[in-house]
């Protein structure tokens, strides 16, 4: 059994592969009954792993058995229908199968020439997605822009910022570095990935200005305009604004159209981050969240959050791919090839930070073909409806209140009794294992968040969560 270092044969792979697929199917049948939040203590797993790697190969069955014995206790079940924490990282069987095939093909799609189908399926599926969400025409590959799959929303905002940096300095920052004059803007509720990107891109954290928010935690365009004018008057170069469609903390929707007008007036790059909520636009009734998107230079959302596609898969679009490619392109001798030189193909290595890339479009293609656009709509609508039901129950209970508007699938709420009792609720429900909730702070008050988006979450799960929460308050 592999102890002599020989390869697994195709027949053995068939047998073990079936066992793994069965394992996954069984897992989904029981995941709803497992404690959602792992109860592992720091070091638990490492204490149980051998100090040294095996010198001889081990039977596959023993390895798989250890997944149950050793690994599962340290898993927090993101695919539990009782998972309501942070944001969903949902997946689906078609996505898992696409991921498996991607591993099986094992291609590295850095260039069109290194696997034409990898690049062309990606470009095509991203055009499909642009149509599904009714994104502005400029983001389609048949115009000056186009889409690419990034590892994450963090990777996307970094690429957008680097392209904006190049545009603002007419290519100078790539040659001579940043001189500390470029300024980026975000709201105080923008995701921390923007701060990270500002640090990596060399703007310097002091050059990230946080713009004030309104009573709904959305960026104030007037405050943005004022901040841009002030910096410009001081001889600085306002270069980049991130607007968020669905902030991580409270699902606030920044007013993209008004922000976009400010950006256009001042020639500032606008990036729109719709990491979780972008998926909602598959439903025509939620497309208002993208009003004004035609004023954006770049946009991203994560099918790996709410579109049933397993991590990692972020769809990133630019209105002008030239700016992005100029900022990231390098061409060493060993990558030169005829297809690239012909100019007729896309080489996605110029659209991202790493050189190499996985065949991620396959899983997204599988998801879209399995569900169809109507199927995706049905599930997204259902999640929103469940979150709205929950918000309704919170509103009807005198002991609780909504802490922010809940436009889609995230409900921010709190017990009126103050931080102590809210902390108690959080600790009790999470310790029970029956569900997993996380928190934020809004107006410096501890706030509970319930986010609906796991593939198999149903009314019964949300209702049971509400029962537990009320019980935990008592
Ligand atoms: C989750 C989230 C991110 C980060 O997503 P990654 O893909 O993990 O980098 C960024 N922005 C918003 C608004 C988010 O909700």
Coordinates of C-alpha atoms and ligand atoms in Angstrom, one line a residue:
X1 CA 0.0 0.0 0.0
X2 CA 2.3 2.8 -1.1
X3 CA 4.9 1.9 1.5
X4 CA 7.4 1.3 -1.2
X5 CA 6.9 4.8 -2.6
X6 CA 5.1 3.7 -5.7
X7 CA 2.4 6.0 -7.2
X8 CA -1.3 5.4 -6.5
X9 CA -2.6 3.6 -9.5
X10 CA -5.7 4.8 -11.5
X11 CA -7.7 1.9 -10.0
X12 CA -6.7 2.8 -6.5
X13 CA -7.5 6.4 -7.2
X14 CA -11.0 5.4 -8.4
X15 CA -11.6 3.5 -5.2
X16 CA -10.2 6.1 -2.8
X17 CA -11.8 8.9 -4.9
X18 CA -15.2 7.3 -4.4
X19 CA -14.5 7.0 -0.7
X20 CA -13.7 10.7 -0.5
X21 CA -16.7 11.7 -2.5
X22 CA -18.8 9.5 -0.2
X23 CA -17.1 11.1 2.8
X24 CA -18.1 14.6 1.6
X25 CA -21.7 13.5 0.8
X26 CA -22.0 12.0 4.3
X27 CA -20.5 15.1 5.8
X28 CA -23.2 17.3 4.3
X29 CA -25.9 14.9 5.6
X30 CA -24.7 15.3 9.1
X31 CA -23.0 18.8 9.3
X32 CA -26.2 20.4 10.6
X33 CA -26.0 18.3 13.7
X34 CA -22.3 19.1 14.5
X35 CA -21.4 21.9 16.9
X36 CA -20.9 24.8 14.5
X37 CA -17.9 26.4 16.3
X38 CA -15.0 24.2 16.8
X39 CA -14.3 23.5 20.5
X40 CA -10.6 22.9 20.0
X41 CA -8.2 24.6 22.3
X42 CA -4.9 26.1 21.0
X43 CA -2.4 23.3 20.3
X44 CA -5.0 20.5 20.5
X45 CA -4.3 19.2 17.0
X46 CA -0.6 19.6 17.0
X47 CA -0.3 17.7 20.3
X48 CA -2.0 14.7 18.5
X49 CA 0.1 14.8 15.3
X50 CA 3.3 12.8 15.1
X51 CA 6.4 14.9 15.6
X52 CA 8.0 13.6 12.4
X53 CA 6.7 12.9 8.9
X54 CA 6.3 9.2 8.0
X55 CA 9.4 7.8 6.4
X56 CA 7.4 5.2 4.5
X57 CA 4.1 5.7 2.8
X58 CA 0.9 4.9 4.7
X59 CA -2.4 3.3 3.5
X60 CA -4.9 5.9 2.2
X61 CA -7.6 4.5 4.5
X62 CA -5.5 5.4 7.5
X63 CA -5.1 8.9 6.3
X64 CA -8.8 9.3 5.6
X65 CA -9.7 7.9 9.1
X66 CA -7.4 10.5 10.6
X67 CA -9.5 13.2 8.9
X68 CA -12.4 12.1 11.2
X69 CA -10.3 11.5 14.2
X70 CA -7.9 14.5 14.1
X71 CA -9.1 17.1 11.7
X72 CA -12.9 17.3 12.2
X73 CA -12.7 18.3 15.9
X74 CA -10.7 21.4 14.8
X75 CA -13.2 22.4 12.1
X76 CA -15.6 25.2 12.4
X77 CA -18.4 24.2 10.1
X78 CA -18.8 27.0 7.6
X79 CA -21.1 24.7 5.6
X80 CA -23.5 24.1 8.5
X81 CA -26.9 25.5 7.9
X82 CA -26.6 27.0 11.4
X83 CA -23.6 29.1 10.4
X84 CA -24.6 32.8 10.7
X85 CA -21.2 34.3 11.6
X86 CA -19.0 36.9 9.7
X87 CA -20.3 36.3 6.1
X88 CA -21.0 33.1 4.3
X89 CA -18.3 31.2 2.5
X90 CA -20.9 29.0 0.9
X91 CA -20.3 26.2 -1.6
X92 CA -22.3 23.6 -3.5
X93 CA -21.7 20.1 -4.9
X94 CA -21.3 21.4 -8.5
X95 CA -18.6 23.8 -7.3
X96 CA -16.8 21.0 -5.3
X97 CA -16.8 18.8 -8.4
X98 CA -15.5 21.7 -10.6
X99 CA -12.7 22.2 -8.0
X100 CA -11.9 18.5 -8.1
X101 CA -11.7 18.5 -11.9
X102 CA -9.5 21.6 -11.7
X103 CA -7.1 19.7 -9.4
X104 CA -7.3 16.7 -11.8
X105 CA -6.3 18.7 -14.8
X106 CA -3.7 20.5 -12.8
X107 CA -3.1 23.2 -15.3
X108 CA -1.3 26.4 -14.6
X109 CA -3.0 29.2 -16.6
X110 CA -0.5 32.0 -16.3
X111 CA -0.6 32.5 -20.1
X112 CA -3.2 31.9 -22.7
X113 CA -0.7 29.5 -24.3
X114 CA -0.3 27.5 -21.2
X115 CA -3.9 26.3 -21.5
X116 CA -6.1 28.2 -23.8
X117 CA -9.3 26.8 -22.3
X118 CA -8.4 28.1 -18.9
X119 CA -8.2 31.7 -20.1
X120 CA -11.0 31.6 -22.5
X121 CA -13.5 29.9 -20.1
X122 CA -12.6 32.5 -17.5
X123 CA -13.1 35.5 -19.8
X124 CA -16.4 34.0 -21.1
X125 CA -17.8 33.1 -17.7
X126 CA -16.9 36.6 -16.4
X127 CA -18.9 38.0 -19.3
X128 CA -21.8 35.7 -18.3
X129 CA -21.6 37.0 -14.7
X130 CA -21.5 40.6 -15.9
X131 CA -24.8 39.8 -17.8
X132 CA -26.3 38.0 -14.8
X133 CA -25.7 41.0 -12.5
X134 CA -26.4 43.5 -15.3
X135 CA -23.0 45.2 -14.8
X136 CA -22.1 48.2 -17.0
X137 CA -21.1 47.3 -20.5
X138 CA -17.5 48.7 -20.0
X139 CA -16.7 45.7 -17.8
X140 CA -17.3 43.2 -20.6
X141 CA -14.4 41.7 -22.5
X142 CA -15.6 43.0 -25.9
X143 CA -15.0 46.6 -24.9
X144 CA -12.0 48.3 -23.3
X145 CA -12.4 46.5 -20.0
X146 CA -12.9 43.0 -18.8
X147 CA -13.1 40.6 -15.9
X148 CA -10.6 38.2 -14.2
X149 CA -10.9 35.8 -11.3
X150 CA -8.7 36.9 -8.3
X151 CA -8.1 35.0 -5.2
X152 CA -10.0 37.4 -3.0
X153 CA -11.5 40.8 -2.7
X154 CA -8.2 41.8 -1.0
X155 CA -6.3 40.8 -4.0
X156 CA -8.7 42.7 -6.2
X157 CA -8.5 46.0 -4.3
X158 CA -4.7 45.7 -4.3
X159 CA -4.6 45.3 -8.1
X160 CA -7.1 48.2 -8.5
X161 CA -5.0 50.4 -6.3
X162 CA -1.8 49.7 -8.2
X163 CA -3.6 50.5 -11.5
X164 CA -4.9 53.7 -10.0
X165 CA -1.4 54.6 -8.7
X166 CA 0.0 54.2 -12.2
X167 CA -2.8 56.2 -13.7
X168 CA -2.4 59.0 -11.2
X169 CA 1.4 59.2 -11.8
X170 CA 1.3 58.6 -15.6
X171 CA 3.3 55.4 -15.0
X172 CA 5.9 57.2 -12.8
X173 CA 5.3 55.2 -9.6
X174 CA 6.3 51.9 -11.3
X175 CA 9.6 53.5 -12.3
X176 CA 10.5 55.7 -9.4
X177 CA 8.3 54.5 -6.5
X178 CA 5.8 56.6 -4.6
X179 CA 6.7 60.0 -3.3
X180 CA 4.1 60.2 -0.5
X181 CA 1.8 62.5 -2.4
X182 CA -0.8 60.0 -3.4
X183 CA -3.9 59.8 -1.2
X184 CA -6.5 57.0 -1.0
X185 CA -10.0 57.4 0.5
X186 CA -12.4 55.0 2.2
X187 CA -15.0 55.2 4.8
X188 CA -14.5 54.3 8.4
X189 CA -16.5 51.2 7.7
X190 CA -14.5 50.1 4.7
X191 CA -13.0 46.6 4.9
X192 CA -9.5 46.4 6.3
X193 CA -8.2 45.0 3.0
X194 CA -8.0 48.6 1.7
X195 CA -5.6 49.6 4.5
X196 CA -3.6 46.5 3.7
X197 CA -3.5 47.4 0.0
X198 CA -2.4 50.9 0.8
X199 CA 0.5 49.5 2.9
X200 CA 1.5 47.0 0.2
X201 CA 1.2 49.5 -2.7
X202 CA 3.6 51.8 -0.9
X203 CA 1.2 54.8 -0.5
X204 CA 1.8 54.7 3.3
X205 CA -1.0 54.3 5.8
X206 CA -1.0 57.9 6.7
X207 CA -2.2 58.6 3.1
X208 CA -5.4 56.6 3.6
X209 CA -8.0 59.1 4.7
X210 CA -11.1 57.8 6.4
X211 CA -14.3 59.6 5.2
X212 CA -17.2 60.2 7.7
X213 CA -20.3 58.1 7.4
X214 CA -24.0 59.0 7.8
X215 CA -26.5 57.6 10.2
X216 CA -26.8 54.5 8.2
X217 CA -23.0 53.9 8.3
X218 CA -22.7 54.8 4.6
X219 CA -19.9 57.0 3.2
X220 CA -20.9 60.7 2.9
X221 CA -20.2 62.0 -0.6
X222 CA -20.0 65.6 0.6
X223 CA -17.4 64.7 3.2
X224 CA -15.5 62.8 0.4
X225 CA -15.6 65.8 -1.8
X226 CA -14.4 68.1 0.9
X227 CA -11.5 65.8 1.8
X228 CA -10.4 65.5 -1.9
X229 CA -10.5 69.3 -2.3
X230 CA -8.5 69.9 0.9
X231 CA -5.7 67.5 -0.2
X232 CA -5.6 68.8 -3.7
X233 CA -5.3 72.3 -2.4
X234 CA -2.3 71.1 -0.3
X235 CA -0.5 69.8 -3.4
X236 CA -1.4 66.2 -2.9
X237 CA -2.7 63.8 -5.5
X238 CA -6.1 62.2 -4.6
X239 CA -5.8 58.9 -6.5
X240 CA -8.2 56.2 -5.2
X241 CA -11.6 55.8 -3.6
X242 CA -13.2 52.6 -2.4
X243 CA -16.9 52.5 -2.1
X244 CA -18.5 49.5 -0.5
X245 CA -21.8 47.8 -1.5
X246 CA -22.6 46.0 1.7
X247 CA -20.0 46.8 4.4
X248 CA -18.7 43.9 6.4
X249 CA -19.7 45.3 9.7
X250 CA -23.3 46.3 9.0
X251 CA -24.1 45.8 5.3
X252 CA -24.2 49.6 4.7
X253 CA -24.5 50.6 1.0
X254 CA -22.3 53.5 0.1
X255 CA -24.0 55.8 -2.4
X256 CA -22.0 54.7 -5.5
X257 CA -23.6 57.2 -7.9
X258 CA -22.9 60.3 -5.8
X259 CA -19.4 59.0 -4.9
X260 CA -18.8 58.3 -8.6
X261 CA -19.7 61.8 -9.5
X262 CA -17.2 63.2 -7.0
X263 CA -14.6 60.9 -8.3
X264 CA -15.2 61.8 -12.0
X265 CA -15.1 65.5 -11.1
X266 CA -11.6 65.1 -9.6
X267 CA -10.3 62.4 -11.9
X268 CA -10.0 59.9 -9.0
X269 CA -10.1 56.1 -9.6
X270 CA -13.3 54.6 -8.0
X271 CA -13.2 51.0 -6.9
X272 CA -16.4 49.4 -5.8
X273 CA -16.2 46.5 -3.3
X274 CA -19.3 44.4 -3.2
X275 CA -17.7 41.3 -1.8
X276 CA -20.7 39.6 -0.3
X277 CA -23.6 41.7 -1.6
X278 CA -22.8 41.7 -5.3
X279 CA -24.4 38.3 -5.6
X280 CA -27.8 39.9 -4.8
X281 CA -27.7 41.7 -8.1
X282 CA -28.5 38.4 -9.8
X283 CA -32.1 39.3 -8.8
X284 CA -33.4 42.3 -10.7
X285 CA -35.2 43.7 -7.6
X286 CA -31.8 44.1 -5.8
X287 CA -29.9 45.7 -8.6
X288 CA -30.4 49.1 -7.1
X289 CA -27.4 48.3 -4.9
X290 CA -25.2 48.9 -8.0
X291 CA -26.8 52.2 -9.1
X292 CA -24.0 54.4 -10.4
X293 CA -21.6 51.5 -11.1
X294 CA -21.1 52.9 -14.6
X295 CA -19.0 55.6 -12.9
X296 CA -16.6 53.0 -11.4
X297 CA -13.2 52.2 -12.7
X298 CA -13.2 48.8 -11.1
X299 CA -15.5 46.4 -9.2
X300 CA -15.4 43.2 -7.4
X301 CA -17.6 40.7 -5.7
X302 CA -16.9 37.2 -4.3
X303 CA -18.8 34.2 -5.7
X304 CA -16.9 32.5 -2.8
X305 CA -19.1 34.3 -0.3
X306 CA -22.7 34.0 -1.4
X307 CA -22.8 32.4 -4.9
X308 CA -22.4 28.8 -4.0
X309 CA -18.8 28.6 -5.3
X310 CA -16.1 27.4 -2.9
X311 CA -13.2 29.6 -1.9
X312 CA -11.3 31.0 -3.7
X313 CA -13.2 32.9 -6.4
X314 CA -13.4 36.7 -6.6
X315 CA -14.7 38.3 -9.8
X316 CA -12.8 41.5 -10.5
X317 CA -13.7 43.8 -13.3
X318 CA -12.0 46.9 -14.8
X319 CA -13.5 49.4 -17.2
X320 CA -10.1 49.9 -18.8
X321 CA -7.9 46.9 -18.8
X322 CA -5.0 48.9 -20.3
X323 CA -4.4 50.7 -17.0
X324 CA -4.3 47.4 -15.1
X325 CA -2.1 45.6 -17.5
X326 CA 0.4 48.4 -17.8
X327 CA 0.7 48.5 -14.1
X328 CA 1.3 44.8 -13.6
X329 CA 2.9 43.5 -16.8
X330 CA 6.4 42.1 -17.0
X331 CA 7.7 40.0 -19.8
X332 CA 10.9 37.9 -19.2
X333 CA 12.4 36.1 -22.1
X334 CA 11.2 32.6 -20.9
X335 CA 7.5 33.6 -21.1
X336 CA 7.7 35.0 -24.6
X337 CA 5.5 33.1 -27.1
X338 CA 3.8 33.6 -30.4
X339 CA 0.3 33.9 -29.1
X340 CA 1.2 36.7 -26.7
X341 CA 3.2 38.5 -29.5
X342 CA 0.2 38.2 -31.8
X343 CA -1.8 40.4 -29.4
X344 CA -4.9 38.3 -30.1
X345 CA -5.0 36.7 -26.6
X346 CA -5.4 37.6 -23.0
X347 CA -2.6 36.6 -20.6
X348 CA -4.1 36.8 -17.2
X349 CA -0.7 36.8 -15.4
X350 CA -0.8 40.6 -16.2
X351 CA -4.0 41.1 -14.3
X352 CA -2.9 39.8 -10.9
X353 CA -0.1 39.7 -8.4
X354 CA 1.1 36.1 -8.7
X355 CA 2.4 34.7 -12.0
X356 CA 0.8 31.3 -11.8
X357 CA -3.0 30.7 -11.6
X358 CA -5.4 27.9 -11.0
X359 CA -8.3 26.9 -13.3
X360 CA -10.9 28.6 -11.1
X361 CA -13.4 29.4 -13.8
X362 CA -14.3 25.7 -14.0
X363 CA -16.2 25.6 -10.6
X364 CA -18.0 28.9 -11.4
X365 CA -19.0 27.5 -14.8
X366 CA -20.3 24.3 -13.1
X367 CA -22.3 26.3 -10.6
X368 CA -23.9 28.6 -13.2
X369 CA -24.8 25.6 -15.5
X370 CA -26.1 23.5 -12.6
X371 CA -28.4 26.1 -11.1
X372 CA -29.1 28.3 -14.0
X373 CA -29.7 32.0 -13.4
X374 CA -33.2 31.4 -12.2
X375 CA -32.0 28.8 -9.7
X376 CA -29.4 31.2 -8.3
X377 CA -32.1 33.9 -8.0
X378 CA -34.4 31.6 -6.1
X379 CA -31.8 30.7 -3.5
X380 CA -30.5 34.3 -3.1
X381 CA -34.1 35.6 -2.7
X382 CA -34.8 32.9 -0.1
X383 CA -31.8 34.0 1.9
X384 CA -32.9 37.6 1.9
X385 CA -36.4 36.6 2.8
X386 CA -35.1 34.5 5.8
X387 CA -33.0 37.4 7.0
X388 CA -36.0 39.7 6.7
X389 CA -38.1 37.3 8.7
X390 CA -35.5 37.3 11.4
X391 CA -35.4 41.2 11.3
X392 CA -39.1 41.1 11.7
X393 CA -38.9 38.9 14.8
X394 CA -36.3 41.2 16.4
X395 CA -38.6 44.2 15.7
X396 CA -41.5 42.5 17.4
X397 CA -39.6 41.7 20.6
X398 CA -39.4 44.6 23.1
X399 CA -36.2 43.4 24.6
X400 CA -34.4 43.6 21.3
X401 CA -33.8 46.3 18.6
X402 CA -32.4 46.5 15.1
X403 CA -29.0 48.3 15.2
X404 CA -28.8 49.2 11.5
X405 CA -30.9 49.0 8.3
X406 CA -31.0 45.4 7.0
X407 CA -31.4 45.7 3.3
X408 CA -30.4 42.2 2.3
X409 CA -29.2 39.1 4.2
X410 CA -27.4 40.6 7.2
X411 CA -29.2 41.7 10.3
X412 CA -27.5 43.8 13.0
X413 CA -29.3 43.7 16.2
X414 CA -28.9 43.9 20.0
X415 CA -30.6 43.3 23.3
X416 CA -31.5 46.7 24.8
X417 CA -29.9 45.7 28.1
X418 CA -26.4 46.8 27.1
X419 CA -23.0 45.3 26.2
X420 CA -23.0 42.8 29.1
X421 CA -26.2 41.0 28.1
X422 CA -25.2 41.0 24.5
X423 CA -21.9 39.5 25.3
X424 CA -23.7 36.8 27.4
X425 CA -25.9 36.0 24.4
X426 CA -23.0 35.6 22.1
X427 CA -21.0 33.5 24.5
X428 CA -24.0 31.2 25.3
X429 CA -25.2 30.6 21.8
X430 CA -21.7 29.9 20.5
X431 CA -20.9 27.6 23.4
X432 CA -24.1 25.7 22.8
X433 CA -22.8 24.6 19.4
X434 CA -26.3 25.0 17.9
X435 CA -25.3 28.1 15.9
X436 CA -22.5 30.5 15.3
X437 CA -22.9 34.3 15.5
X438 CA -20.4 37.0 15.5
X439 CA -20.4 40.7 16.6
X440 CA -19.4 44.2 15.6
X441 CA -19.5 47.5 17.3
X442 CA -21.8 50.2 16.0
X443 CA -21.7 53.6 17.7
X444 CA -19.5 52.0 20.2
X445 CA -22.1 49.5 21.3
X446 CA -21.7 45.8 21.1
X447 CA -23.9 44.6 18.2
X448 CA -24.8 41.0 17.2
X449 CA -24.8 40.1 13.5
X450 CA -26.8 37.3 11.9
X451 CA -25.9 36.7 8.3
X452 CA -27.9 34.2 6.2
X453 CA -26.1 32.8 3.2
X454 CA -25.1 29.2 3.8
X455 CA -26.4 27.0 0.9
X456 CA -28.7 24.8 3.0
X457 CA -30.0 27.3 5.6
X458 CA -33.8 27.1 5.9
X459 CA -36.5 28.7 7.9
X460 CA -36.2 26.1 10.6
X461 CA -32.6 26.9 11.2
X462 CA -33.2 30.7 11.4
X463 CA -36.2 30.1 13.7
X464 CA -34.2 27.8 15.9
X465 CA -31.4 30.4 16.1
X466 CA -33.9 33.1 17.2
X467 CA -35.2 30.7 19.9
X468 CA -31.7 30.1 21.2
X469 CA -30.9 33.8 21.2
X470 CA -33.9 34.7 23.2
X471 CA -33.2 31.9 25.6
X472 CA -29.6 33.0 26.0
X473 CA -30.8 36.5 27.0
X474 CA -32.8 35.2 29.9
Ligands
LIG1 C1 -15.3 39.7 3.1 C2 -15.0 41.1 2.6 C3 -13.7 41.4 2.1 C4 -12.6 40.5 2.1 O1 -12.8 39.4 1.3 P1 -11.6 38.4 0.9 O2 -12.1 37.9 -0.4 O3 -11.5 37.4 2.0 O4 -10.4 39.2 0.7 C5 -13.6 42.7 1.5 N1 -14.6 43.6 1.5 C6 -15.8 43.3 2.0 C7 -16.9 44.3 2.0 C8 -16.0 42.1 2.6 O5 -17.2 41.8 3.1

